[in-house]
CSV table of C-alpha atoms in Angstrom, one decimal:
chain,number,residue,atom,x,y,z
A,1,MET,CA,215.1,146.3,123.8
A,2,ASN,CA,216.7,143.2,122.0
A,3,GLU,CA,214.6,139.9,122.0
A,4,ARG,CA,215.6,136.3,120.7
A,5,TYR,CA,213.4,134.0,118.7
A,6,ASP,CA,213.5,131.0,116.2
A,7,VAL,CA,211.6,132.7,113.8
A,8,CYS,CA,210.2,135.9,113.2
A,9,ILE,CA,207.7,136.4,110.8
A,10,ILE,CA,207.0,139.9,109.6
A,11,GLY,CA,203.0,140.5,108.3
A,12,GLY,CA,199.5,139.1,110.3
A,13,GLY,CA,197.9,138.2,107.2
A,14,ALA,CA,197.2,135.0,105.8
A,15,ALA,CA,200.5,134.0,104.5
A,16,GLY,CA,201.9,135.3,107.7
A,17,MET,CA,199.8,133.4,110.0
A,18,MET,CA,200.1,130.1,108.1
A,19,ALA,CA,203.8,131.0,108.5
A,20,ALA,CA,203.8,131.1,111.9
A,21,LEU,CA,201.5,127.8,112.3
A,22,GLY,CA,203.9,125.5,110.0
A,23,ALA,CA,207.3,127.3,112.4
A,24,SER,CA,205.6,126.5,115.7
A,25,GLU,CA,204.2,122.9,115.0
A,26,ASN,CA,207.5,121.6,116.5
A,27,GLY,CA,207.5,123.7,119.2
A,28,GLY,CA,209.6,126.7,117.6
A,29,ASN,CA,210.2,130.0,119.5
A,30,VAL,CA,208.0,132.3,117.1
A,31,ILE,CA,207.1,135.7,117.1
A,32,LEU,CA,204.3,137.0,114.3
A,33,ILE,CA,204.8,140.9,113.9
A,34,GLU,CA,201.7,143.0,112.5
A,35,ARG,CA,201.7,146.4,111.7
A,36,ASN,CA,197.7,146.8,112.4
A,37,GLU,CA,195.7,146.9,115.4
A,38,LYS,CA,194.2,143.1,114.5
A,39,LEU,CA,195.3,140.2,112.5
A,40,GLY,CA,194.4,139.4,108.7
A,41,LYS,CA,192.7,142.7,108.2
A,42,LYS,CA,192.8,142.3,104.6
A,43,LEU,CA,191.3,138.5,104.9
A,44,TYR,CA,188.0,140.8,106.6
A,45,LEU,CA,187.7,141.5,102.8
A,46,THR,CA,188.0,138.5,100.9
A,47,GLY,CA,184.9,137.2,99.2
A,48,LYS,CA,183.2,140.1,100.0
A,49,GLY,CA,183.5,139.7,104.2
A,50,ARG,CA,182.6,136.0,103.9
A,51,CYS,CA,186.6,134.8,102.4
A,52,ASN,CA,186.8,132.8,99.8
A,53,ILE,CA,189.3,130.1,101.6
A,54,THR,CA,190.5,128.1,98.6
A,55,ASN,CA,189.2,126.4,95.8
A,56,ALA,CA,188.4,122.3,95.9
A,57,CYS,CA,189.4,121.5,92.3
A,58,ASP,CA,192.0,119.0,91.9
A,59,ARG,CA,195.6,119.7,91.8
A,60,ASP,CA,195.8,120.0,88.0
A,61,GLU,CA,193.2,122.5,87.5
A,62,PHE,CA,194.2,124.7,90.6
A,63,LEU,CA,197.5,125.2,89.0
A,64,SER,CA,196.4,125.9,85.6
A,65,HIS,CA,194.3,128.8,87.4
A,66,ILE,CA,198.1,130.1,88.7
A,67,VAL,CA,198.9,133.0,86.1
A,68,SER,CA,202.4,134.0,86.8
A,69,ASN,CA,205.1,131.3,88.0
A,70,SER,CA,203.0,128.5,88.7
A,71,ARG,CA,205.6,126.0,88.4
A,72,SER,CA,207.1,127.5,91.4
A,73,MET,CA,204.2,126.8,93.7
A,74,TYR,CA,204.1,122.5,92.5
A,75,SER,CA,206.3,121.4,95.4
A,76,SER,CA,204.1,123.8,98.0
A,77,ILE,CA,201.1,122.9,96.6
A,78,ASN,CA,202.0,119.5,96.8
A,79,ARG,CA,203.1,119.6,100.6
A,80,PHE,CA,200.3,121.7,101.8
A,81,SER,CA,197.0,121.5,99.3
A,82,ASN,CA,194.0,123.2,99.1
A,83,ARG,CA,192.6,119.6,100.7
A,84,ASP,CA,195.1,119.8,103.4
A,85,VAL,CA,193.5,124.0,104.4
A,86,MET,CA,190.3,122.7,104.4
A,87,ASP,CA,191.1,120.1,106.4
A,88,LEU,CA,192.7,122.0,109.1
A,89,PHE,CA,190.3,124.1,109.4
A,90,THR,CA,187.4,121.6,110.0
A,91,ARG,CA,190.1,119.8,112.9
A,92,LYS,CA,190.0,123.7,114.5
A,93,GLY,CA,186.2,123.8,114.3
A,94,LEU,CA,185.3,125.7,111.4
A,95,ASP,CA,182.5,124.1,109.0
A,96,LEU,CA,183.5,124.8,105.5
A,97,LYS,CA,181.0,125.0,102.2
A,98,ILE,CA,181.5,124.6,98.8
A,99,GLU,CA,180.0,126.9,96.1
A,100,ARG,CA,179.6,127.2,92.1
A,101,GLY,CA,183.2,127.1,90.6
A,102,GLY,CA,184.8,124.8,93.5
A,103,ARG,CA,184.7,128.1,96.2
A,104,VAL,CA,185.1,127.6,99.3
A,105,PHE,CA,183.3,129.7,102.4
A,106,PRO,CA,183.2,129.0,106.0
A,107,VAL,CA,179.4,127.7,106.5
A,108,SER,CA,178.7,131.3,108.6
A,109,ASP,CA,179.7,133.0,105.9
A,110,LYS,CA,181.8,135.4,108.3
A,111,SER,CA,185.8,136.1,107.3
A,112,SER,CA,186.0,137.2,111.1
A,113,ASP,CA,185.4,133.2,112.1
A,114,VAL,CA,188.7,132.4,109.9
A,115,ILE,CA,190.8,135.0,111.2
A,116,ARG,CA,189.3,133.7,114.9
A,117,THR,CA,190.2,130.1,114.3
A,118,LEU,CA,193.8,131.0,112.8
A,119,GLU,CA,194.7,133.4,115.5
A,120,LYS,CA,193.1,130.8,118.4
A,121,THR,CA,195.4,128.2,116.8
A,122,LEU,CA,198.3,130.6,117.1
A,123,LYS,CA,198.0,131.1,120.9
A,124,GLU,CA,197.5,127.6,121.6
A,125,GLN,CA,201.0,127.1,119.3
A,126,GLY,CA,202.4,129.8,121.7
A,127,VAL,CA,203.3,132.1,118.7
A,128,ARG,CA,203.7,135.6,120.4
A,129,ILE,CA,201.6,137.8,118.0
A,130,MET,CA,202.9,141.6,118.6
A,131,LEU,CA,200.2,143.7,116.7
A,132,ASN,CA,200.4,147.9,116.1
A,133,THR,CA,204.2,147.1,115.8
A,134,ARG,CA,206.1,148.2,112.5
A,135,VAL,CA,209.3,147.0,111.0
A,136,LEU,CA,211.9,149.3,110.0
A,137,GLU,CA,214.3,147.4,108.2
A,138,LEU,CA,216.1,144.1,108.0
A,139,ILE,CA,219.2,143.5,110.1
A,140,LEU,CA,221.3,142.1,107.7
A,141,ASP,CA,225.1,140.4,107.9
A,142,ARG,CA,226.0,141.9,103.9
A,143,ASP,CA,229.7,140.7,104.8
A,144,GLN,CA,228.5,137.2,105.4
A,145,HIS,CA,225.0,137.7,103.5
A,146,ILE,CA,222.9,136.6,106.6
A,147,CYS,CA,219.4,138.0,107.8
A,148,LYS,CA,219.8,137.9,111.5
A,149,GLY,CA,216.1,139.6,112.1
A,150,VAL,CA,214.5,143.1,112.5
A,151,LYS,CA,214.7,146.6,114.0
A,152,LEU,CA,211.3,147.6,114.7
A,153,PHE,CA,210.4,152.0,114.3
A,154,ASN,CA,211.0,152.3,117.9
A,155,GLY,CA,214.2,151.2,117.7
A,156,ASP,CA,213.9,147.8,119.4
A,157,ASN,CA,215.7,144.9,117.5
A,158,ILE,CA,214.4,141.2,117.0
A,159,TYR,CA,216.8,138.7,116.6
A,160,ALA,CA,215.9,135.6,114.6
A,161,GLY,CA,217.4,132.8,113.5
A,162,ARG,CA,214.8,132.7,110.6
A,163,THR,CA,212.7,135.8,109.3
A,164,ILE,CA,210.1,135.4,107.3
A,165,VAL,CA,208.5,138.3,105.3
A,166,ALA,CA,204.7,138.1,104.5
A,167,THR,CA,204.2,141.6,104.4
A,168,GLY,CA,201.3,141.2,101.3
A,169,GLY,CA,201.5,143.5,98.1
A,170,LEU,CA,200.3,146.8,97.2
A,171,SER,CA,196.4,146.2,97.0
A,172,TYR,CA,194.2,147.8,99.2
A,173,PRO,CA,196.7,149.9,101.0
A,174,SER,CA,194.5,150.7,103.6
A,175,THR,CA,195.2,147.4,104.9
A,176,GLY,CA,198.5,148.1,105.5
A,177,SER,CA,199.8,146.5,102.5
A,178,THR,CA,202.2,149.2,101.4
A,179,GLY,CA,205.3,147.4,99.7
A,180,ASP,CA,207.3,147.4,103.0
A,181,GLY,CA,208.7,143.7,102.0
A,182,TYR,CA,209.3,145.1,98.6
A,183,ALA,CA,211.8,147.6,100.5
A,184,PHE,CA,213.1,145.1,102.6
A,185,ALA,CA,214.4,142.9,99.4
A,186,ASN,CA,215.7,145.8,97.7
A,187,ASP,CA,218.0,146.6,100.5
A,188,ALA,CA,219.0,142.7,100.4
A,189,GLY,CA,220.0,143.3,96.9
A,190,ILE,CA,217.0,140.7,96.0
A,191,GLU,CA,215.1,141.6,92.4
A,192,VAL,CA,211.9,142.7,92.8
A,193,THR,CA,209.9,142.4,89.2
A,194,LYS,CA,207.4,145.7,88.1
A,195,ARG,CA,204.3,145.5,90.2
A,196,TYR,CA,200.7,146.9,88.9
A,197,PRO,CA,197.1,146.0,89.9
A,198,SER,CA,195.4,142.7,88.9
A,199,LEU,CA,192.3,140.6,89.4
A,200,VAL,CA,190.6,144.5,89.0
A,201,PRO,CA,187.9,146.8,87.2
A,202,PHE,CA,188.6,148.2,83.5
A,203,ASN,CA,187.7,151.8,83.2
A,204,ILE,CA,185.9,152.4,79.9
A,205,LYS,CA,186.1,155.1,77.2
A,206,GLY,CA,183.3,156.9,76.7
A,207,ASP,CA,179.9,157.6,78.5
A,208,ILE,CA,178.5,153.7,77.9
A,209,CYS,CA,178.9,152.2,80.8
A,210,LYS,CA,177.6,155.4,82.9
A,211,ARG,CA,174.2,155.4,80.9
A,212,LEU,CA,174.0,151.4,82.0
A,213,MET,CA,175.6,151.8,85.7
A,214,GLY,CA,174.2,149.2,87.6
A,215,LEU,CA,173.3,146.7,85.0
A,216,SER,CA,174.3,143.2,85.6
A,217,LEU,CA,174.4,140.6,83.1
A,218,LYS,CA,174.4,137.5,84.5
A,219,ASN,CA,175.6,135.2,81.4
A,220,CYS,CA,177.5,137.2,78.8
A,221,GLY,CA,180.2,136.1,76.5
A,222,ILE,CA,183.2,138.1,76.3
A,223,ARG,CA,186.7,138.6,74.4
A,224,VAL,CA,189.6,141.1,75.2
A,225,THR,CA,191.7,141.8,71.9
A,226,LEU,CA,194.5,143.4,70.7
A,227,GLY,CA,194.5,144.2,67.6
A,228,ASN,CA,193.9,140.4,65.9
A,229,LYS,CA,194.7,138.8,69.1
A,230,VAL,CA,192.0,137.5,71.3
A,231,VAL,CA,193.9,138.1,74.6
A,232,TYR,CA,191.4,136.6,76.6
A,233,LYS,CA,187.6,134.5,76.2
A,234,ASP,CA,185.0,133.4,79.0
A,235,PHE,CA,181.6,133.7,79.5
A,236,GLY,CA,180.1,134.9,82.9
A,237,GLU,CA,178.8,137.6,85.3
A,238,LEU,CA,179.9,141.2,84.8
A,239,LEU,CA,178.8,144.9,86.0
A,240,PHE,CA,178.2,148.2,84.4
A,241,THR,CA,179.8,150.9,86.5
A,242,HIS,CA,180.1,154.6,86.3
A,243,PHE,CA,183.5,154.3,85.1
A,244,GLY,CA,183.8,151.4,83.5
A,245,VAL,CA,183.0,147.5,83.5
A,246,SER,CA,183.7,145.1,86.7
A,247,GLY,CA,182.3,141.7,87.7
A,248,PRO,CA,184.0,138.0,88.1
A,249,LEU,CA,184.3,138.0,84.9
A,250,ILE,CA,186.4,141.6,84.6
A,251,LEU,CA,188.7,140.6,87.6
A,252,THR,CA,189.7,137.5,85.9
A,253,ALA,CA,190.3,139.1,82.4
A,254,SER,CA,192.1,141.6,84.0
A,255,SER,CA,195.1,139.3,85.3
A,256,GLN,CA,195.7,138.2,82.0
A,257,ILE,CA,196.5,141.8,80.6
A,258,GLU,CA,199.7,143.7,80.9
A,259,PRO,CA,199.9,147.4,81.5
A,260,GLY,CA,201.3,148.4,77.7
A,261,MET,CA,198.9,147.2,76.2
A,262,TYR,CA,196.2,149.9,76.9
A,263,ARG,CA,197.9,151.9,75.0
A,264,LYS,CA,198.1,149.8,72.2
A,265,GLY,CA,194.2,149.8,71.4
A,266,LEU,CA,192.5,147.2,73.9
A,267,LYS,CA,189.5,146.5,73.1
A,268,LEU,CA,186.6,144.6,75.2
A,269,HIS,CA,183.6,142.7,72.9
A,270,MET,CA,180.6,141.5,74.5
A,271,ASP,CA,178.2,138.8,73.0
A,272,LEU,CA,175.0,139.6,74.7
A,273,LYS,CA,173.4,136.6,73.9
A,274,PRO,CA,176.4,133.7,74.3
A,275,ALA,CA,173.5,131.3,73.9
A,276,LEU,CA,172.3,131.6,70.5
A,277,SER,CA,174.4,131.1,67.1
A,278,ARG,CA,174.0,134.8,64.9
A,279,ASP,CA,171.1,132.6,62.8
A,280,GLU,CA,169.3,131.4,65.7
A,281,LEU,CA,169.6,134.9,67.1
A,282,ASP,CA,168.1,136.6,63.4
A,283,LYS,CA,165.6,134.1,64.1
A,284,ARG,CA,164.7,135.2,67.4
A,285,ILE,CA,164.7,138.8,66.4
A,286,LEU,CA,162.1,137.9,63.7
A,287,ARG,CA,160.1,136.6,65.9
A,288,ASP,CA,159.9,139.4,68.0
A,289,PHE,CA,159.4,141.9,65.2
A,290,GLU,CA,156.6,139.7,64.0
A,291,LEU,CA,155.0,140.1,67.7
A,292,PHE,CA,155.8,143.5,67.9
A,293,CYS,CA,155.3,144.7,64.1
A,294,ASN,CA,153.3,147.6,64.7
A,295,LYS,CA,155.2,149.0,67.1
A,296,GLU,CA,158.1,151.6,67.4
A,297,PHE,CA,161.7,150.3,67.4
A,298,ARG,CA,162.3,151.5,70.7
A,299,ASN,CA,159.8,149.3,72.0
A,300,SER,CA,160.4,145.9,70.3
A,301,LEU,CA,163.2,144.6,72.5
A,302,SER,CA,161.5,144.0,75.7
A,303,LYS,CA,162.0,140.4,75.3
A,304,LEU,CA,165.3,140.4,74.0
A,305,LEU,CA,167.3,142.8,76.2
A,306,PRO,CA,167.2,144.3,79.8
A,307,SER,CA,165.2,147.1,80.1
A,308,LYS,CA,168.1,149.5,80.7
A,309,MET,CA,170.4,148.1,78.0
A,310,ILE,CA,167.4,148.7,75.1
A,311,PRO,CA,167.8,152.5,74.7
A,312,VAL,CA,171.9,152.3,74.1
A,313,ILE,CA,171.4,149.3,71.5
A,314,VAL,CA,168.6,151.8,69.7
A,315,SER,CA,171.0,154.7,69.8
A,316,LEU,CA,174.0,152.6,68.6
A,317,SER,CA,172.2,150.7,66.1
A,318,GLY,CA,171.4,153.6,63.9
A,319,ILE,CA,168.1,152.8,63.5
A,320,ASP,CA,165.3,155.5,64.0
A,321,PRO,CA,163.6,154.9,67.1
A,322,ASP,CA,160.2,155.7,66.0
A,323,LYS,CA,160.7,153.3,62.8
A,324,ARG,CA,157.9,151.0,62.8
A,325,VAL,CA,159.4,147.5,62.8
A,326,ASN,CA,157.5,146.2,59.9
A,327,GLU,CA,159.9,148.9,58.0
A,328,ILE,CA,163.2,148.1,59.2
A,329,SER,CA,165.1,146.8,56.5
A,330,ARG,CA,167.7,143.7,56.3
A,331,LYS,CA,170.7,145.9,56.6
A,332,GLU,CA,169.2,147.4,59.6
A,333,ARG,CA,168.2,144.0,61.5
A,334,GLU,CA,171.6,142.6,60.4
A,335,ARG,CA,173.5,146.0,61.8
A,336,LEU,CA,171.2,145.1,65.1
A,337,LEU,CA,172.2,141.7,65.3
A,338,SER,CA,175.9,142.5,64.8
A,339,LEU,CA,175.8,145.1,67.8
A,340,ILE,CA,174.3,142.4,70.5
A,341,LYS,CA,176.9,139.3,69.4
A,342,ASP,CA,179.9,142.0,69.5
A,343,PHE,CA,178.8,144.7,71.2
A,344,GLU,CA,182.6,146.9,71.4
A,345,LEU,CA,183.9,149.4,74.2
A,346,GLU,CA,187.3,150.1,74.3
A,347,ILE,CA,189.2,149.7,77.6
A,348,LEU,CA,191.4,152.5,78.9
A,349,SER,CA,193.2,151.1,81.7
A,350,THR,CA,192.5,149.5,85.0
A,351,ARG,CA,191.4,150.9,88.4
A,352,GLY,CA,194.2,151.4,90.7
A,353,PHE,CA,195.8,149.6,93.8
A,354,ASP,CA,192.5,150.9,95.9
A,355,GLU,CA,189.9,148.6,94.1
A,356,ALA,CA,192.3,145.7,93.1
A,357,ILE,CA,192.2,142.4,94.6
A,358,ILE,CA,195.9,141.8,94.3
A,359,THR,CA,199.3,142.6,93.2
A,360,LYS,CA,200.6,141.3,90.1
A,361,GLY,CA,204.7,141.1,90.1
A,362,GLY,CA,206.6,141.2,93.3
A,363,ILE,CA,209.6,139.5,94.4
A,364,ALA,CA,211.1,137.4,91.7
A,365,MET,CA,210.9,133.9,91.9
A,366,ARG,CA,214.0,133.4,90.0
A,367,GLU,CA,215.3,134.4,93.5
A,368,ILE,CA,213.4,132.0,95.8
A,369,ASP,CA,214.0,128.4,96.6
A,370,PRO,CA,210.1,127.0,95.9
A,371,LYS,CA,210.4,124.2,98.0
A,372,THR,CA,211.2,126.5,101.2
A,373,PHE,CA,210.8,129.7,99.7
A,374,ALA,CA,213.8,131.1,100.8
A,375,SER,CA,216.2,133.3,99.7
A,376,LYS,CA,218.8,132.2,97.3
A,377,LYS,CA,221.2,135.3,98.1
A,378,ILE,CA,220.6,135.7,101.9
A,379,GLU,CA,220.8,133.5,104.5
A,380,GLY,CA,217.5,132.9,107.6
A,381,LEU,CA,215.5,135.4,104.7
A,382,PHE,CA,212.4,133.7,103.4
A,383,PHE,CA,209.3,135.3,101.7
A,384,ALA,CA,205.5,134.0,101.6
A,385,GLY,CA,202.2,135.2,100.0
A,386,GLU,CA,201.5,138.4,98.0
A,387,VAL,CA,204.6,139.8,98.0
A,388,LEU,CA,206.1,137.4,95.5
A,389,ASP,CA,205.4,137.4,91.8
A,390,LEU,CA,202.7,135.2,92.2
A,391,ASP,CA,199.1,135.5,91.0
A,392,ALA,CA,196.0,133.7,90.0
A,393,HIS,CA,192.2,134.2,89.1
A,394,THR,CA,189.8,134.3,91.5
A,395,GLY,CA,188.1,131.7,93.1
A,396,GLY,CA,190.0,131.3,96.0
A,397,TYR,CA,193.1,130.3,94.2
A,398,ASN,CA,195.2,133.3,95.6
A,399,LEU,CA,194.5,133.3,99.0
A,400,GLN,CA,195.9,129.3,98.3
A,401,ILE,CA,198.8,130.8,97.1
A,402,ALA,CA,199.3,132.6,100.5
A,403,TRP,CA,198.6,129.2,102.6
A,404,SER,CA,200.9,127.2,100.7
A,405,SER,CA,203.8,129.4,100.6
A,406,GLY,CA,203.4,130.8,104.0
A,407,TYR,CA,203.3,126.5,105.8
A,408,ALA,CA,206.2,126.0,103.0
A,409,ALA,CA,208.7,128.7,104.4
A,410,GLY,CA,207.4,128.2,108.3
A,411,SER,CA,207.8,124.4,108.1
A,412,ALA,CA,211.2,125.2,106.5
A,413,VAL,CA,212.3,127.2,109.3
């Protein structure tokens, strides 16, 4: 079977659905092909199932949160901004709210409502949606350097004047993100950069994190260092797990780190009391020691640290846990002070793509026109979303990249 359309879009995630909306706004004959049984399968998982749609910050701040190739997003963010995305969903009947850090969510806290809104709009605009269908390859005229559509695994051909690849990256492969878009790009002679997990937890050397498993620190300062160089520094929330550390602070830190760094001695330094200077913390410890002067050291930190952390700090301090507080020397107290202000762990690696929110790397942006997201080498071929070498911090920024690049590609065709 051979079918013809103005536009064929591969991938029914955030970028693919927005590309379909952009392409069908002016009456284009559009088909959206999705390998899963439903649209937006990865969107269901975003924001822990609540769908962090975008971030409500201003444009300059937004662009500062894009880690890779931020300049490539200037045009598309200007054309279809975070405010435009919010307006679109509001017009379509989805009520939104803004939470801490400018994060935008549906009032219902249900990602399914976001997907339902998009799917309804696609149908209203006449987009044909083909589910449970996988694309085998692009139909390329290699002599003319033109993409003419796609060949499906069942042998059918879908011909189109424009084809948009929005297949996602490698993160959460259970949702269908298995790297098909990279294979299509390679076959078309388009450069794909090295890919690795990002916005992902860290594996930590030793058993300290396992001993602290389940402990969440709401207000923690961290530095990630490579030798004398500070790779990342911030303040926020983290979580100890059986393998290492996770949480918003750690996920954002991972976006600044490249794989080769792990083999060179990457360290995580935690300030467990970032609101206190070293001198202020020393005075605080002295007050607690005075209060618990006749108690054993192991029973003197209950006002200073979470209960789960006390045995670990006591052990690492080198101070006899049964020693009376009034017998602790100044040198021992300074050791405790240093441990609290600089709790150091060695980072071994990140977790894998199964746990990564996004993929870092992808189709090289030098191969792409940043205004339209068209391939510079192959006429009629466009890319959008996570398949590109574009990534950002947590907080709705990556979904906005998908919305903006998808809309740019869709409206350009």
